[in-house]
Amino acid sequence: MFNVDERIASSLPYLRVFYEVASCRSFTRAAERLHISQPAVTRQIKRLEAILGVSLFDRGSSPVQLTPAGRSLLGFVERSLSLLEEAHHLLESYREPTLKVGATRGYSKTTMPRILAGFQEENPKVRIVLSVDSSQGLERGVLEGVIDLAFLANPDHRRPLLFLPFREEELVCIASPSFVADLGERVSLADVVDYPFIVREKGSGTHKMVMEAFEAMGRKPKVLVEASSPEFIKEWVKAGKGLSIVTASSVEEEREEGKLRVLPIVEGLHLDVYVALLRGRRDEPLISAFLRYLGVR
């Protein structure tokens, strides 16, 4: 045991507020997430700064920016929250076994039903909860303990999470059979950059990969619509509204039925899919069993 410094003890109630403001870069949005008033958030941040004797935010900028001291504190707070979540989930494992899994919208339809059904067949007493979000949202969900682990593409490796390689997903260009007759059986990014595009929403791994690929060639696609729904994107492409770049596994059915042209991309774009979880949770019995089922270690 050790004696807790009085300043540390008195600052603990305010660290959650600090974390939300730092994450949102906004006092107003932090107040909304915490379900308290903005003045209450401001008072608590001022109280924390008084306790610590340093300024944590540069309030003259928009959005709100962290000072060097604030950035240092945020790193410690994130690690502390991760440890608390690990402790919480370890204690939860002594109760009814529940596995909370996160996946992107495309994966939740094409891949997760088979994976989760197979795991539950081998572990019938385990209750499974599936959450669907963008890759960015899934990372945050794992970090905050809302989900145990998540399948996501091209993650932010700066996050204090463990990313275990799962599989590689090929990206392909899709078009309506009647939309562009002069496109060959394979296309390069230069072939399609001038056509209208329907793309995934910001925060998705596919959006990040596609935009970075076009930027690398010094061009920007003509984005007609951004959408979070893979089904919406496919329907718009079927209607001849434009092209899109998606994972090959998400359009296998449409390709077989002749509803979409599925064109391999010369540059060989692909998404690296990972299983993300808190570093200290890998050896928890239920999570360890799921990782073994996946063949991921």
JSON list of N, CA and C in Angstrom, two decimals, residues 15 32 38 64 99 155 205 220-221 223-224 228 246 268 274 284:
[
{"chain": "A", "resi": 15, "resn": "LEU", "atom": "N", "xyz": [-11.12, 14.22, -13.57]},
{"chain": "A", "resi": 15, "resn": "LEU", "atom": "CA", "xyz": [-10.36, 13.68, -14.70]},
{"chain": "A", "resi": 15, "resn": "LEU", "atom": "C", "xyz": [-11.26, 13.18, -15.82]},
{"chain": "A", "resi": 32, "resn": "GLU", "atom": "N", "xyz": [-22.46, 17.91, -23.37]},
{"chain": "A", "resi": 32, "resn": "GLU", "atom": "CA", "xyz": [-23.54, 17.09, -23.92]},
{"chain": "A", "resi": 32, "resn": "GLU", "atom": "C", "xyz": [-23.30, 15.61, -23.62]},
{"chain": "A", "resi": 38, "resn": "GLN", "atom": "N", "xyz": [-22.60, 23.36, -19.69]},
{"chain": "A", "resi": 38, "resn": "GLN", "atom": "CA", "xyz": [-21.27, 23.82, -20.08]},
{"chain": "A", "resi": 38, "resn": "GLN", "atom": "C", "xyz": [-20.58, 24.59, -18.95]},
{"chain": "A", "resi": 64, "resn": "VAL", "atom": "N", "xyz": [-10.86, 23.87, -29.20]},
{"chain": "A", "resi": 64, "resn": "VAL", "atom": "CA", "xyz": [-10.00, 23.98, -28.02]},
{"chain": "A", "resi": 64, "resn": "VAL", "atom": "C", "xyz": [-8.80, 23.07, -28.18]},
{"chain": "A", "resi": 99, "resn": "LEU", "atom": "N", "xyz": [-19.75, -11.83, -24.39]},
{"chain": "A", "resi": 99, "resn": "LEU", "atom": "CA", "xyz": [-18.71, -11.32, -25.28]},
{"chain": "A", "resi": 99, "resn": "LEU", "atom": "C", "xyz": [-19.29, -10.19, -26.12]},
{"chain": "A", "resi": 155, "resn": "PRO", "atom": "N", "xyz": [-6.31, 0.53, -38.63]},
{"chain": "A", "resi": 155, "resn": "PRO", "atom": "CA", "xyz": [-6.51, 1.26, -37.37]},
{"chain": "A", "resi": 155, "resn": "PRO", "atom": "C", "xyz": [-5.44, 2.31, -37.12]},
{"chain": "A", "resi": 205, "resn": "GLY", "atom": "N", "xyz": [-12.40, 2.58, -42.46]},
{"chain": "A", "resi": 205, "resn": "GLY", "atom": "CA", "xyz": [-11.11, 2.19, -43.01]},
{"chain": "A", "resi": 205, "resn": "GLY", "atom": "C", "xyz": [-11.08, 2.28, -44.52]},
{"chain": "A", "resi": 220, "resn": "LYS", "atom": "N", "xyz": [-7.92, 14.03, -56.75]},
{"chain": "A", "resi": 220, "resn": "LYS", "atom": "CA", "xyz": [-9.04, 13.84, -55.85]},
{"chain": "A", "resi": 220, "resn": "LYS", "atom": "C", "xyz": [-10.23, 13.32, -56.64]},
{"chain": "A", "resi": 221, "resn": "PRO", "atom": "N", "xyz": [-10.91, 12.29, -56.15]},
{"chain": "A", "resi": 221, "resn": "PRO", "atom": "CA", "xyz": [-12.09, 11.79, -56.87]},
{"chain": "A", "resi": 221, "resn": "PRO", "atom": "C", "xyz": [-13.25, 12.77, -56.74]},
{"chain": "A", "resi": 223, "resn": "VAL", "atom": "N", "xyz": [-16.41, 13.20, -55.47]},
{"chain": "A", "resi": 223, "resn": "VAL", "atom": "CA", "xyz": [-17.28, 12.53, -54.51]},
{"chain": "A", "resi": 223, "resn": "VAL", "atom": "C", "xyz": [-18.69, 13.07, -54.64]},
{"chain": "A", "resi": 224, "resn": "LEU", "atom": "N", "xyz": [-19.60, 12.22, -55.06]},
{"chain": "A", "resi": 224, "resn": "LEU", "atom": "CA", "xyz": [-21.00, 12.60, -55.21]},
{"chain": "A", "resi": 224, "resn": "LEU", "atom": "C", "xyz": [-21.74, 12.48, -53.88]},
{"chain": "A", "resi": 228, "resn": "SER", "atom": "N", "xyz": [-22.75, 5.86, -44.91]},
{"chain": "A", "resi": 228, "resn": "SER", "atom": "CA", "xyz": [-22.29, 4.86, -43.94]},
{"chain": "A", "resi": 228, "resn": "SER", "atom": "C", "xyz": [-22.87, 3.48, -44.23]},
{"chain": "A", "resi": 246, "resn": "VAL", "atom": "N", "xyz": [-14.99, -0.78, -52.90]},
{"chain": "A", "resi": 246, "resn": "VAL", "atom": "CA", "xyz": [-15.46, -1.52, -51.73]},
{"chain": "A", "resi": 246, "resn": "VAL", "atom": "C", "xyz": [-14.65, -2.80, -51.60]},
{"chain": "A", "resi": 268, "resn": "GLY", "atom": "N", "xyz": [-3.68, -2.80, -56.82]},
{"chain": "A", "resi": 268, "resn": "GLY", "atom": "CA", "xyz": [-3.73, -3.83, -55.79]},
{"chain": "A", "resi": 268, "resn": "GLY", "atom": "C", "xyz": [-4.05, -3.30, -54.40]},
{"chain": "A", "resi": 274, "resn": "TYR", "atom": "N", "xyz": [-7.84, -5.98, -38.58]},
{"chain": "A", "resi": 274, "resn": "TYR", "atom": "CA", "xyz": [-7.26, -6.37, -37.29]},
{"chain": "A", "resi": 274, "resn": "TYR", "atom": "C", "xyz": [-8.37, -6.66, -36.28]},
{"chain": "A", "resi": 284, "resn": "GLU", "atom": "N", "xyz": [-7.70, -12.95, -20.83]},
{"chain": "A", "resi": 284, "resn": "GLU", "atom": "CA", "xyz": [-8.96, -13.24, -20.14]},
{"chain": "A", "resi": 284, "resn": "GLU", "atom": "C", "xyz": [-9.58, -14.49, -20.77]}
]
